[in-house]
Amino acid sequence: MIDLEKKIAQITLKKLVNKSWNKLSLNDVLVKNIKKQKYIKTKNDLLKNLNRYVDSILIEKTKYLENSSTKDMLFEVVMMRFDILQQNRLSFIKIYDALKKSPKNILKLFPSFLESMIVTAELANFNVNGLKGSLRLKGLFIIYLLTFHTWVGDNTLSLEKTMNALDKNLDQAEKFGKYLNWLILFHIKHL
Protein backbone atom coordinates (compact mmCIF):
# COMPACT_ATOMS: atom_id res chain seq x y z
CA MET A 1 0.00 0.00 0.00
CA ILE A 2 1.42 3.37 -0.98
CA ASP A 3 1.74 6.23 1.51
CA LEU A 4 -1.05 8.26 -0.13
CA GLU A 5 -3.53 5.38 0.31
CA LYS A 6 -2.46 5.02 3.97
CA LYS A 7 -2.98 8.74 4.50
CA ILE A 8 -6.46 8.56 2.96
CA ALA A 9 -7.35 5.63 5.25
CA GLN A 10 -6.08 7.51 8.31
CA ILE A 11 -8.04 10.65 7.38
CA THR A 12 -11.17 8.55 6.80
CA LEU A 13 -10.91 6.95 10.24
CA LYS A 14 -10.19 10.29 11.90
CA LYS A 15 -13.18 12.01 10.23
CA LEU A 16 -15.47 9.16 11.29
CA VAL A 17 -14.83 9.94 14.94
CA ASN A 18 -17.05 13.03 14.57
CA LYS A 19 -19.31 12.02 11.64
CA SER A 20 -21.44 9.06 10.74
CA TRP A 21 -20.53 7.06 7.66
CA ASN A 22 -23.69 8.27 5.91
CA LYS A 23 -22.81 11.94 6.49
CA LEU A 24 -19.15 11.55 5.53
CA SER A 25 -18.45 12.78 1.99
CA LEU A 26 -15.53 12.19 -0.33
CA ASN A 27 -14.68 15.90 -0.03
CA ASP A 28 -14.35 15.48 3.75
CA VAL A 29 -11.61 12.92 3.17
CA LEU A 30 -9.99 14.04 -0.04
CA VAL A 31 -8.57 17.30 1.24
CA LYS A 32 -6.76 19.62 -1.15
CA ASN A 33 -3.32 18.02 -1.08
CA ILE A 34 -4.70 14.56 -1.97
CA LYS A 35 -7.54 15.42 -4.37
CA LYS A 36 -5.35 14.49 -7.35
CA GLN A 37 -5.15 10.79 -6.43
CA LYS A 38 -6.70 8.33 -8.89
CA TYR A 39 -7.77 5.47 -6.62
CA ILE A 40 -10.72 6.81 -4.67
CA LYS A 41 -13.77 7.73 -6.75
CA THR A 42 -16.61 6.54 -4.50
CA LYS A 43 -17.31 5.88 -0.84
CA ASN A 44 -17.06 2.16 -1.57
CA ASP A 45 -13.51 2.87 -2.75
CA LEU A 46 -12.89 4.43 0.68
CA LEU A 47 -14.05 1.18 2.30
CA LYS A 48 -11.86 -0.95 0.04
CA ASN A 49 -8.95 1.32 0.88
CA LEU A 50 -9.64 0.87 4.61
CA ASN A 51 -9.64 -2.90 4.10
CA ARG A 52 -6.25 -2.75 2.36
CA TYR A 53 -4.98 -0.45 5.12
CA VAL A 54 -5.90 -2.98 7.81
CA ASP A 55 -4.32 -5.73 5.69
CA SER A 56 -1.08 -3.76 5.35
CA ILE A 57 -0.84 -3.21 9.13
CA LEU A 58 -1.62 -6.89 9.70
CA ILE A 59 1.16 -7.93 7.32
CA GLU A 60 3.61 -5.79 9.29
CA LYS A 61 2.43 -7.08 12.68
CA THR A 62 2.75 -10.75 11.67
CA LYS A 63 6.32 -10.57 10.40
CA TYR A 64 7.67 -12.01 13.63
CA LEU A 65 4.83 -14.40 14.39
CA GLU A 66 6.12 -17.83 15.35
CA ASN A 67 4.83 -20.90 13.53
CA SER A 68 2.48 -23.14 15.47
CA SER A 69 -0.61 -25.26 14.80
CA THR A 70 -3.05 -24.12 12.13
CA LYS A 71 -5.72 -23.28 14.69
CA ASP A 72 -3.28 -21.30 16.85
CA MET A 73 -1.94 -19.42 13.83
CA LEU A 74 -5.46 -18.53 12.68
CA PHE A 75 -6.37 -17.44 16.19
CA GLU A 76 -3.30 -15.19 16.46
CA VAL A 77 -3.69 -13.59 13.03
CA VAL A 78 -7.44 -12.99 13.33
CA MET A 79 -7.01 -11.53 16.82
CA MET A 80 -4.28 -9.23 15.46
CA ARG A 81 -6.82 -8.04 12.90
CA PHE A 82 -9.28 -7.27 15.71
CA ASP A 83 -6.53 -5.47 17.66
CA ILE A 84 -5.99 -3.26 14.60
CA LEU A 85 -9.72 -2.55 14.34
CA GLN A 86 -9.81 -1.83 18.08
CA GLN A 87 -7.43 1.11 17.62
CA ASN A 88 -10.18 2.87 15.61
CA ARG A 89 -13.12 1.07 17.17
CA LEU A 90 -15.64 3.91 16.99
CA SER A 91 -14.94 4.55 13.30
CA PHE A 92 -15.22 0.89 12.32
CA ILE A 93 -18.41 0.44 14.30
CA LYS A 94 -19.93 3.49 12.57
CA ILE A 95 -19.12 1.87 9.22
CA TYR A 96 -20.60 -1.44 10.39
CA ASP A 97 -23.78 0.27 11.60
CA ALA A 98 -24.25 1.96 8.22
CA LEU A 99 -23.45 -1.15 6.16
CA LYS A 100 -25.76 -3.48 8.04
CA LYS A 101 -28.63 -1.27 6.85
CA SER A 102 -27.44 -1.54 3.24
CA PRO A 103 -26.94 -5.15 2.12
CA LYS A 104 -26.40 -3.94 -1.46
CA ASN A 105 -23.19 -2.17 -0.41
CA ILE A 106 -22.01 -5.22 1.52
CA LEU A 107 -22.35 -7.30 -1.66
CA LYS A 108 -20.29 -4.75 -3.59
CA LEU A 109 -17.55 -5.08 -0.97
CA PHE A 110 -17.59 -8.87 -0.83
CA PRO A 111 -14.55 -9.31 -3.16
CA SER A 112 -12.56 -6.90 -0.99
CA PHE A 113 -13.53 -8.83 2.16
CA LEU A 114 -12.48 -12.10 0.51
CA GLU A 115 -9.12 -10.58 -0.43
CA SER A 116 -8.62 -9.74 3.24
CA MET A 117 -9.49 -13.30 4.21
CA ILE A 118 -6.93 -14.57 1.68
CA VAL A 119 -4.31 -12.30 3.27
CA THR A 120 -5.33 -13.56 6.72
CA ALA A 121 -5.14 -17.20 5.59
CA GLU A 122 -1.72 -16.73 3.97
CA LEU A 123 -0.33 -15.03 7.07
CA ALA A 124 -1.59 -17.94 9.19
CA ASN A 125 -0.16 -20.54 6.76
CA PHE A 126 -3.71 -21.76 6.15
CA ASN A 127 -3.99 -23.35 2.71
CA VAL A 128 -6.89 -21.94 0.69
CA ASN A 129 -5.86 -23.33 -2.71
CA GLY A 130 -8.05 -25.60 -4.82
CA LEU A 131 -11.61 -26.72 -4.21
CA LYS A 132 -10.99 -27.70 -0.60
CA GLY A 133 -9.18 -24.40 -0.06
CA SER A 134 -12.13 -22.49 -1.49
CA LEU A 135 -14.39 -24.10 1.12
CA ARG A 136 -11.84 -23.32 3.83
CA LEU A 137 -11.71 -19.67 2.72
CA LYS A 138 -15.48 -19.35 2.91
CA GLY A 139 -15.40 -21.02 6.32
CA LEU A 140 -12.76 -18.55 7.51
CA PHE A 141 -14.92 -15.69 6.25
CA ILE A 142 -17.92 -17.01 8.22
CA ILE A 143 -15.76 -17.42 11.34
CA TYR A 144 -14.54 -13.86 10.95
CA LEU A 145 -18.07 -12.46 10.48
CA LEU A 146 -19.41 -14.32 13.51
CA THR A 147 -16.48 -13.15 15.61
CA PHE A 148 -16.79 -9.60 14.25
CA HIS A 149 -20.38 -9.52 15.47
CA THR A 150 -19.12 -10.42 18.97
CA TRP A 151 -16.32 -7.80 18.72
CA VAL A 152 -18.89 -5.07 18.02
CA GLY A 153 -20.52 -5.74 21.39
CA ASP A 154 -17.29 -6.51 23.30
CA ASN A 155 -16.52 -3.63 25.67
CA THR A 156 -13.81 -5.47 27.61
CA LEU A 157 -10.35 -3.92 27.44
CA SER A 158 -8.71 -7.26 26.71
CA LEU A 159 -11.30 -8.27 24.08
CA GLU A 160 -11.99 -11.35 26.18
CA LYS A 161 -15.44 -11.95 24.66
CA THR A 162 -14.00 -11.68 21.16
CA MET A 163 -11.19 -14.12 21.96
CA ASN A 164 -13.64 -16.63 23.46
CA ALA A 165 -15.98 -16.34 20.46
CA LEU A 166 -13.10 -16.79 18.00
CA ASP A 167 -11.80 -19.83 19.87
CA LYS A 168 -15.28 -21.38 19.93
CA ASN A 169 -15.86 -20.61 16.23
CA LEU A 170 -12.49 -22.13 15.26
CA ASP A 171 -13.28 -25.26 17.31
CA GLN A 172 -16.65 -25.67 15.59
CA ALA A 173 -15.07 -25.16 12.17
CA GLU A 174 -12.41 -27.77 12.94
CA LYS A 175 -15.09 -30.30 13.92
CA PHE A 176 -17.08 -29.50 10.79
CA GLY A 177 -13.94 -29.89 8.65
CA LYS A 178 -13.26 -33.34 10.09
CA TYR A 179 -16.87 -34.35 9.50
CA LEU A 180 -16.72 -33.04 5.92
CA ASN A 181 -13.51 -35.00 5.26
CA TRP A 182 -15.17 -38.14 6.61
CA LEU A 183 -18.20 -37.60 4.33
CA ILE A 184 -15.98 -37.16 1.28
CA LEU A 185 -13.97 -40.29 2.06
CA PHE A 186 -17.17 -42.26 2.73
CA HIS A 187 -18.63 -41.10 -0.57
CA ILE A 188 -15.46 -42.00 -2.51
CA LYS A 189 -15.33 -45.50 -0.98
CA HIS A 190 -18.93 -46.19 -1.98
CA LEU A 191 -18.73 -45.08 -5.60
Coordinates of N, CA and C in Angstrom, one line a residue:
M1 N 0.9 -1.2 0.0 CA 0.0 0.0 0.0 C 0.9 1.2 0.0
I2 N 0.6 2.2 -0.9 CA 1.4 3.4 -1.0 C 1.0 4.3 0.1
D3 N 1.9 5.3 0.4 CA 1.7 6.2 1.5 C 0.5 7.1 1.3
L4 N 0.2 7.4 0.1 CA -1.0 8.3 -0.1 C -2.3 7.5 0.3
E5 N -2.4 6.2 -0.1 CA -3.5 5.4 0.3 C -3.6 5.2 1.8
K6 N -2.5 5.1 2.5 CA -2.5 5.0 4.0 C -3.0 6.3 4.6
K7 N -2.5 7.4 4.0 CA -3.0 8.7 4.5 C -4.5 8.9 4.3
I8 N -5.0 8.5 3.2 CA -6.5 8.6 3.0 C -7.2 7.7 4.0
A9 N -6.7 6.5 4.3 CA -7.3 5.6 5.3 C -7.3 6.3 6.6
Q10 N -6.2 6.9 7.0 CA -6.1 7.5 8.3 C -7.0 8.7 8.4
I11 N -7.1 9.5 7.4 CA -8.0 10.6 7.4 C -9.5 10.2 7.5
T12 N -9.8 9.1 6.8 CA -11.2 8.6 6.8 C -11.5 8.2 8.2
L13 N -10.6 7.4 8.9 CA -10.9 7.0 10.2 C -11.0 8.1 11.2
K14 N -10.2 9.1 11.0 CA -10.2 10.3 11.9 C -11.5 11.1 11.7
K15 N -11.9 11.3 10.5 CA -13.2 12.0 10.2 C -14.4 11.3 10.8
L16 N -14.3 9.9 10.8 CA -15.5 9.2 11.3 C -15.7 9.3 12.8
V17 N -14.7 9.8 13.5 CA -14.8 9.9 14.9 C -16.0 10.9 15.2
N18 N -16.1 12.0 14.4 CA -17.1 13.0 14.6 C -18.2 13.0 13.6
K19 N -18.2 12.1 12.6 CA -19.3 12.0 11.6 C -19.7 10.6 11.5
S20 N -21.0 10.4 11.1 CA -21.4 9.1 10.7 C -21.0 8.7 9.3
W21 N -20.9 7.5 9.0 CA -20.5 7.1 7.7 C -21.5 7.7 6.6
N22 N -22.7 7.7 6.9 CA -23.7 8.3 5.9 C -23.5 9.8 5.7
K23 N -23.0 10.5 6.6 CA -22.8 11.9 6.5 C -21.4 12.3 6.0
L24 N -20.5 11.3 6.0 CA -19.2 11.5 5.5 C -19.2 11.6 4.0
S25 N -18.5 12.6 3.5 CA -18.5 12.8 2.0 C -17.0 12.6 1.5
L26 N -16.9 12.3 0.2 CA -15.5 12.2 -0.3 C -14.7 13.5 -0.1
N27 N -15.4 14.6 -0.2 CA -14.7 15.9 0.0 C -14.2 16.1 1.4
D28 N -14.8 15.4 2.4 CA -14.3 15.5 3.8 C -13.0 14.8 3.9
V29 N -12.8 13.7 3.1 CA -11.6 12.9 3.2 C -10.5 13.4 2.2
L30 N -11.0 13.7 1.0 CA -10.0 14.0 0.0 C -9.7 15.5 0.0
V31 N -9.0 15.9 1.1 CA -8.6 17.3 1.2 C -7.6 17.7 0.1
K32 N -7.4 19.0 0.0 CA -6.8 19.6 -1.2 C -5.5 19.0 -1.6
N33 N -4.6 18.6 -0.7 CA -3.3 18.0 -1.1 C -3.4 16.6 -1.6
I34 N -4.6 15.9 -1.4 CA -4.7 14.6 -2.0 C -5.9 14.4 -2.9
K35 N -6.4 15.5 -3.4 CA -7.5 15.4 -4.4 C -7.1 14.8 -5.7
K36 N -5.8 14.9 -6.0 CA -5.3 14.5 -7.3 C -5.2 13.0 -7.4
Q37 N -5.3 12.2 -6.4 CA -5.2 10.8 -6.4 C -6.2 10.2 -7.4
K38 N -5.9 9.0 -7.9 CA -6.7 8.3 -8.9 C -7.4 7.1 -8.4
Y39 N -7.2 6.7 -7.1 CA -7.8 5.5 -6.6 C -9.2 5.6 -6.0
I40 N -9.5 6.7 -5.4 CA -10.7 6.8 -4.7 C -11.7 7.7 -5.5
K41 N -12.8 7.0 -6.0 CA -13.8 7.7 -6.7 C -15.1 7.7 -6.1
T42 N -15.3 6.7 -5.2 CA -16.6 6.5 -4.5 C -16.4 6.2 -3.0
K43 N -17.4 6.2 -2.2 CA -17.3 5.9 -0.8 C -17.0 4.4 -0.7
N44 N -17.5 3.6 -1.6 CA -17.1 2.2 -1.6 C -15.6 2.0 -1.8
D45 N -15.0 2.9 -2.6 CA -13.5 2.9 -2.8 C -12.8 3.2 -1.4
L46 N -13.4 4.1 -0.7 CA -12.9 4.4 0.7 C -12.9 3.2 1.6
L47 N -14.0 2.4 1.5 CA -14.0 1.2 2.3 C -13.0 0.1 1.9
K48 N -12.9 0.0 0.6 CA -11.9 -1.0 0.0 C -10.5 -0.5 0.5
N49 N -10.2 0.8 0.5 CA -9.0 1.3 0.9 C -8.7 1.0 2.4
L50 N -9.8 1.2 3.2 CA -9.6 0.9 4.6 C -9.3 -0.6 4.8
N51 N -9.9 -1.5 4.0 CA -9.6 -2.9 4.1 C -8.2 -3.2 3.8
R52 N -7.7 -2.6 2.7 CA -6.3 -2.7 2.4 C -5.3 -2.2 3.4
Y53 N -5.8 -1.1 4.1 CA -5.0 -0.5 5.1 C -4.8 -1.4 6.3
V54 N -5.9 -2.0 6.7 CA -5.9 -3.0 7.8 C -5.0 -4.2 7.4
D55 N -5.2 -4.6 6.2 CA -4.3 -5.7 5.7 C -2.8 -5.4 5.8
S56 N -2.5 -4.2 5.4 CA -1.1 -3.8 5.4 C -0.5 -3.7 6.8
I57 N -1.3 -3.2 7.7 CA -0.8 -3.2 9.1 C -0.7 -4.6 9.6
L58 N -1.7 -5.5 9.3 CA -1.6 -6.9 9.7 C -0.4 -7.6 9.2
I59 N 0.0 -7.3 7.9 CA 1.2 -7.9 7.3 C 2.4 -7.5 8.1
E60 N 2.5 -6.3 8.5 CA 3.6 -5.8 9.3 C 3.7 -6.4 10.7
K61 N 2.5 -6.5 11.3 CA 2.4 -7.1 12.7 C 2.8 -8.6 12.7
T62 N 2.5 -9.3 11.7 CA 2.7 -10.7 11.7 C 4.1 -11.2 11.2
K63 N 5.0 -10.2 10.9 CA 6.3 -10.6 10.4 C 7.1 -11.5 11.4
Y64 N 6.9 -11.3 12.6 CA 7.7 -12.0 13.6 C 6.8 -13.0 14.4
L65 N 5.7 -13.4 13.8 CA 4.8 -14.4 14.4 C 5.5 -15.8 14.3
E66 N 5.5 -16.5 15.4 CA 6.1 -17.8 15.3 C 5.1 -18.8 14.8
N67 N 5.7 -19.8 14.1 CA 4.8 -20.9 13.5 C 4.3 -21.8 14.6
S68 N 3.1 -22.2 14.5 CA 2.5 -23.1 15.5 C 1.4 -23.9 14.7
S69 N 0.5 -24.5 15.4 CA -0.6 -25.3 14.8 C -1.5 -24.3 14.0
T70 N -2.2 -24.9 13.0 CA -3.0 -24.1 12.1 C -4.1 -23.3 12.9
K71 N -4.7 -24.0 13.9 CA -5.7 -23.3 14.7 C -5.1 -22.1 15.5
D72 N -3.9 -22.4 16.1 CA -3.3 -21.3 16.8 C -2.8 -20.1 16.0
M73 N -2.4 -20.5 14.8 CA -1.9 -19.4 13.8 C -3.1 -18.6 13.4
L74 N -4.2 -19.3 13.1 CA -5.5 -18.5 12.7 C -5.9 -17.7 13.8
F75 N -5.9 -18.2 15.0 CA -6.4 -17.4 16.2 C -5.5 -16.2 16.3
E76 N -4.2 -16.3 16.3 CA -3.3 -15.2 16.5 C -3.5 -14.1 15.4
V77 N -3.6 -14.6 14.1 CA -3.7 -13.6 13.0 C -5.0 -12.9 13.1
V78 N -6.1 -13.6 13.3 CA -7.4 -13.0 13.3 C -7.5 -12.0 14.5
M79 N -7.0 -12.4 15.7 CA -7.0 -11.5 16.8 C -6.2 -10.3 16.6
M80 N -5.1 -10.4 15.8 CA -4.3 -9.2 15.5 C -5.1 -8.3 14.6
R81 N -5.9 -8.9 13.7 CA -6.8 -8.0 12.9 C -7.8 -7.3 13.8
F82 N -8.4 -8.0 14.8 CA -9.3 -7.3 15.7 C -8.6 -6.2 16.6
D83 N -7.3 -6.5 16.9 CA -6.5 -5.5 17.7 C -6.3 -4.2 16.8
I84 N -6.1 -4.4 15.5 CA -6.0 -3.3 14.6 C -7.3 -2.5 14.5
L85 N -8.4 -3.2 14.4 CA -9.7 -2.5 14.3 C -10.0 -1.8 15.7
Q86 N -9.6 -2.4 16.8 CA -9.8 -1.8 18.1 C -9.2 -0.4 18.2
Q87 N -8.1 -0.2 17.5 CA -7.4 1.1 17.6 C -8.3 2.2 17.1
N88 N -9.2 1.9 16.2 CA -10.2 2.9 15.6 C -11.6 2.3 15.7
R89 N -11.9 1.8 16.9 CA -13.1 1.1 17.2 C -14.4 1.9 16.8
L90 N -14.5 3.1 17.3 CA -15.6 3.9 17.0 C -15.9 4.1 15.5
S91 N -14.8 4.3 14.8 CA -14.9 4.6 13.3 C -15.4 3.3 12.6
F92 N -14.8 2.1 13.0 CA -15.2 0.9 12.3 C -16.6 0.5 12.7
I93 N -17.0 0.8 13.9 CA -18.4 0.4 14.3 C -19.4 1.3 13.6
K94 N -19.0 2.6 13.3 CA -19.9 3.5 12.6 C -20.1 3.0 11.1
I95 N -19.0 2.5 10.6 CA -19.1 1.9 9.2 C -20.0 0.6 9.3
Y96 N -19.8 -0.2 10.2 CA -20.6 -1.4 10.4 C -22.1 -1.1 10.5
D97 N -22.4 -0.1 11.4 CA -23.8 0.3 11.6 C -24.4 0.7 10.3
A98 N -23.7 1.5 9.5 CA -24.2 2.0 8.2 C -24.4 0.8 7.2
L99 N -23.4 -0.1 7.2 CA -23.5 -1.1 6.2 C -24.5 -2.2 6.5
K100 N -24.8 -2.4 7.7 CA -25.8 -3.5 8.0 C -27.2 -3.1 7.6
K101 N -27.3 -1.8 7.4 CA -28.6 -1.3 6.8 C -28.7 -1.2 5.3
S102 N -27.5 -1.6 4.7 CA -27.4 -1.5 3.2 C -26.8 -2.8 2.7
P103 N -27.5 -3.9 2.6 CA -26.9 -5.2 2.1 C -26.4 -5.0 0.7
K104 N -26.9 -4.1 -0.1 CA -26.4 -3.9 -1.5 C -24.9 -3.5 -1.4
N105 N -24.6 -2.6 -0.5 CA -23.2 -2.2 -0.4 C -22.3 -3.3 0.1
I106 N -22.8 -4.1 1.0 CA -22.0 -5.2 1.5 C -21.7 -6.2 0.4
L107 N -22.6 -6.4 -0.5 CA -22.3 -7.3 -1.7 C -21.3 -6.7 -2.6
K108 N -21.3 -5.4 -2.8 CA -20.3 -4.8 -3.6 C -18.9 -4.9 -3.0
L109 N -18.8 -5.0 -1.7 CA -17.5 -5.1 -1.0 C -17.1 -6.5 -0.8
F110 N -17.9 -7.5 -1.1 CA -17.6 -8.9 -0.8 C -16.2 -9.3 -1.4
P111 N -15.9 -8.9 -2.7 CA -14.6 -9.3 -3.2 C -13.4 -8.7 -2.3
S112 N -13.6 -7.5 -1.8 CA -12.6 -6.9 -1.0 C -12.4 -7.6 0.3
F113 N -13.6 -8.1 0.9 CA -13.5 -8.8 2.2 C -12.8 -10.2 1.9
L114 N -13.1 -10.8 0.8 CA -12.5 -12.1 0.5 C -11.0 -11.9 0.3
E115 N -10.6 -10.8 -0.3 CA -9.1 -10.6 -0.4 C -8.5 -10.5 0.9
S116 N -9.1 -9.8 1.9 CA -8.6 -9.7 3.2 C -8.6 -11.1 3.9
M117 N -9.5 -12.0 3.6 CA -9.5 -13.3 4.2 C -8.4 -14.1 3.6
I118 N -8.1 -13.9 2.3 CA -6.9 -14.6 1.7 C -5.6 -14.1 2.3
V119 N -5.5 -12.8 2.6 CA -4.3 -12.3 3.3 C -4.2 -12.9 4.7
T120 N -5.3 -13.0 5.4 CA -5.3 -13.6 6.7 C -4.9 -15.0 6.7
A121 N -5.5 -15.8 5.7 CA -5.1 -17.2 5.6 C -3.7 -17.4 5.3
E122 N -3.1 -16.6 4.3 CA -1.7 -16.7 4.0 C -0.8 -16.4 5.2
L123 N -1.1 -15.4 5.9 CA -0.3 -15.0 7.1 C -0.4 -16.1 8.2
A124 N -1.5 -16.9 8.2 CA -1.6 -17.9 9.2 C -1.1 -19.3 8.6
N125 N -0.6 -19.3 7.4 CA -0.2 -20.5 6.8 C -1.3 -21.5 6.6
F126 N -2.5 -21.0 6.3 CA -3.7 -21.8 6.1 C -4.0 -21.9 4.7
N127 N -3.9 -23.1 4.1 CA -4.0 -23.3 2.7 C -5.4 -23.1 2.2
V128 N -5.6 -22.2 1.3 CA -6.9 -21.9 0.7 C -6.8 -22.1 -0.8
N129 N -6.0 -23.0 -1.3 CA -5.9 -23.3 -2.7 C -6.8 -24.5 -3.1
G130 N -7.2 -24.5 -4.3 CA -8.0 -25.6 -4.8 C -9.5 -25.6 -4.3
L131 N -10.2 -26.6 -4.6 CA -11.6 -26.7 -4.2 C -11.7 -26.8 -2.7
K132 N -10.9 -27.6 -2.1 CA -11.0 -27.7 -0.6 C -10.6 -26.4 0.0
G133 N -9.6 -25.7 -0.6 CA -9.2 -24.4 -0.1 C -10.3 -23.3 -0.2
S134 N -11.0 -23.4 -1.3 CA -12.1 -22.5 -1.5 C -13.2 -22.6 -0.4
L135 N -13.5 -23.9 0.0 CA -14.4 -24.1 1.1 C -13.8 -23.6 2.4
R136 N -12.5 -23.8 2.6 CA -11.8 -23.3 3.8 C -11.9 -21.8 3.9
L137 N -11.7 -21.1 2.8 CA -11.7 -19.7 2.7 C -13.1 -19.1 3.1
K138 N -14.1 -19.8 2.6 CA -15.5 -19.3 2.9 C -15.8 -19.6 4.4
G139 N -15.2 -20.7 4.9 CA -15.4 -21.0 6.3 C -14.7 -20.0 7.2
L140 N -13.5 -19.6 6.8 CA -12.8 -18.6 7.5 C -13.5 -17.2 7.5
F141 N -14.1 -16.9 6.4 CA -14.9 -15.7 6.2 C -16.1 -15.7 7.2
I142 N -16.8 -16.9 7.3 CA -17.9 -17.0 8.2 C -17.4 -16.9 9.7
I143 N -16.3 -17.5 10.0 CA -15.8 -17.4 11.3 C -15.5 -16.0 11.7
Y144 N -14.9 -15.3 10.7 CA -14.5 -13.9 10.9 C -15.8 -13.0 11.2
L145 N -16.8 -13.2 10.3 CA -18.1 -12.5 10.5 C -18.7 -12.7 11.8
L146 N -18.8 -14.0 12.2 CA -19.4 -14.3 13.5 C -18.6 -13.7 14.7
T147 N -17.3 -13.7 14.6 CA -16.5 -13.2 15.6 C -16.6 -11.6 15.6
F148 N -16.7 -11.1 14.4 CA -16.8 -9.6 14.3 C -18.0 -9.1 15.0
H149 N -19.1 -9.9 14.8 CA -20.4 -9.5 15.5 C -20.2 -9.5 17.0
T150 N -19.4 -10.4 17.5 CA -19.1 -10.4 19.0 C -18.2 -9.2 19.3
W151 N -17.2 -8.9 18.5 CA -16.3 -7.8 18.7 C -17.1 -6.5 18.8
V152 N -18.1 -6.3 18.0 CA -18.9 -5.1 18.0 C -19.5 -4.8 19.4
G153 N -19.9 -5.9 20.1 CA -20.5 -5.7 21.4 C -19.6 -6.0 22.6
D154 N -18.3 -6.2 22.3 CA -17.3 -6.5 23.3 C -16.7 -5.2 23.8
N155 N -17.0 -4.9 25.1 CA -16.5 -3.6 25.7 C -15.4 -3.9 26.7
T156 N -14.9 -5.2 26.7 CA -13.8 -5.5 27.6 C -12.5 -4.9 27.0
L157 N -11.6 -4.5 27.9 CA -10.3 -3.9 27.4 C -9.5 -5.0 26.8
S158 N -9.6 -6.2 27.2 CA -8.7 -7.3 26.7 C -9.3 -8.0 25.5
L159 N -10.5 -7.6 25.1 CA -11.3 -8.3 24.1 C -11.5 -9.7 24.4
E160 N -11.8 -10.0 25.7 CA -12.0 -11.3 26.2 C -13.2 -12.1 25.5
K161 N -14.3 -11.3 25.3 CA -15.4 -11.9 24.7 C -15.1 -12.3 23.2
T162 N -14.4 -11.4 22.6 CA -14.0 -11.7 21.2 C -13.1 -12.9 21.1
M163 N -12.1 -13.0 22.0 CA -11.2 -14.1 22.0 C -11.9 -15.4 22.2
N164 N -12.9 -15.4 23.2 CA -13.6 -16.6 23.5 C -14.5 -17.0 22.3
A165 N -15.1 -16.0 21.6 CA -16.0 -16.3 20.5 C -15.1 -16.9 19.3
L166 N -14.0 -16.3 19.1 CA -13.1 -16.8 18.0 C -12.6 -18.2 18.3
D167 N -12.2 -18.5 19.5 CA -11.8 -19.8 19.9 C -12.9 -20.8 19.7
K168 N -14.1 -20.5 20.1 CA -15.3 -21.4 19.9 C -15.6 -21.6 18.4
N169 N -15.6 -20.5 17.7 CA -15.9 -20.6 16.2 C -14.8 -21.5 15.5
L170 N -13.5 -21.3 15.9 CA -12.5 -22.1 15.3 C -12.7 -23.6 15.6
D171 N -13.0 -23.9 16.9 CA -13.3 -25.3 17.3 C -14.4 -25.9 16.5
Q172 N -15.5 -25.1 16.3 CA -16.6 -25.7 15.6 C -16.3 -25.9 14.1
A173 N -15.5 -25.0 13.6 CA -15.1 -25.2 12.2 C -14.2 -26.4 12.0
E174 N -13.3 -26.6 13.0 CA -12.4 -27.8 12.9 C -13.2 -29.1 13.0
K175 N -14.2 -29.1 13.8 CA -15.1 -30.3 13.9 C -15.9 -30.5 12.6
F176 N -16.4 -29.4 12.1 CA -17.1 -29.5 10.8 C -16.2 -30.0 9.7
G177 N -14.9 -29.5 9.7 CA -13.9 -29.9 8.7 C -13.6 -31.4 8.7
K178 N -13.5 -31.9 9.9 CA -13.3 -33.3 10.1 C -14.5 -34.1 9.6
Y179 N -15.7 -33.7 9.9 CA -16.9 -34.3 9.5 C -17.0 -34.3 8.0
L180 N -16.7 -33.2 7.4 CA -16.7 -33.0 5.9 C -15.7 -34.0 5.3
N181 N -14.5 -34.1 5.8 CA -13.5 -35.0 5.3 C -14.0 -36.4 5.3
W182 N -14.6 -36.8 6.5 CA -15.2 -38.1 6.6 C -16.2 -38.4 5.6
L183 N -17.1 -37.4 5.3 CA -18.2 -37.6 4.3 C -17.6 -37.8 2.9
I184 N -16.6 -37.0 2.6 CA -16.0 -37.2 1.3 C -15.3 -38.5 1.1
L185 N -14.6 -39.0 2.1 CA -14.0 -40.3 2.1 C -15.0 -41.4 2.0
F186 N -16.1 -41.3 2.8 CA -17.2 -42.3 2.7 C -17.8 -42.3 1.3
H187 N -18.0 -41.2 0.8 CA -18.6 -41.1 -0.6 C -17.7 -41.7 -1.6
I188 N -16.4 -41.4 -1.5 CA -15.5 -42.0 -2.5 C -15.4 -43.5 -2.4
K189 N -15.4 -44.1 -1.2 CA -15.3 -45.5 -1.0 C -16.5 -46.2 -1.5
H190 N -17.7 -45.5 -1.6 CA -18.9 -46.2 -2.0 C -19.3 -45.8 -3.4
L191 N -18.4 -45.4 -4.2 CA -18.7 -45.1 -5.6 C -18.7 -46.3 -6.4

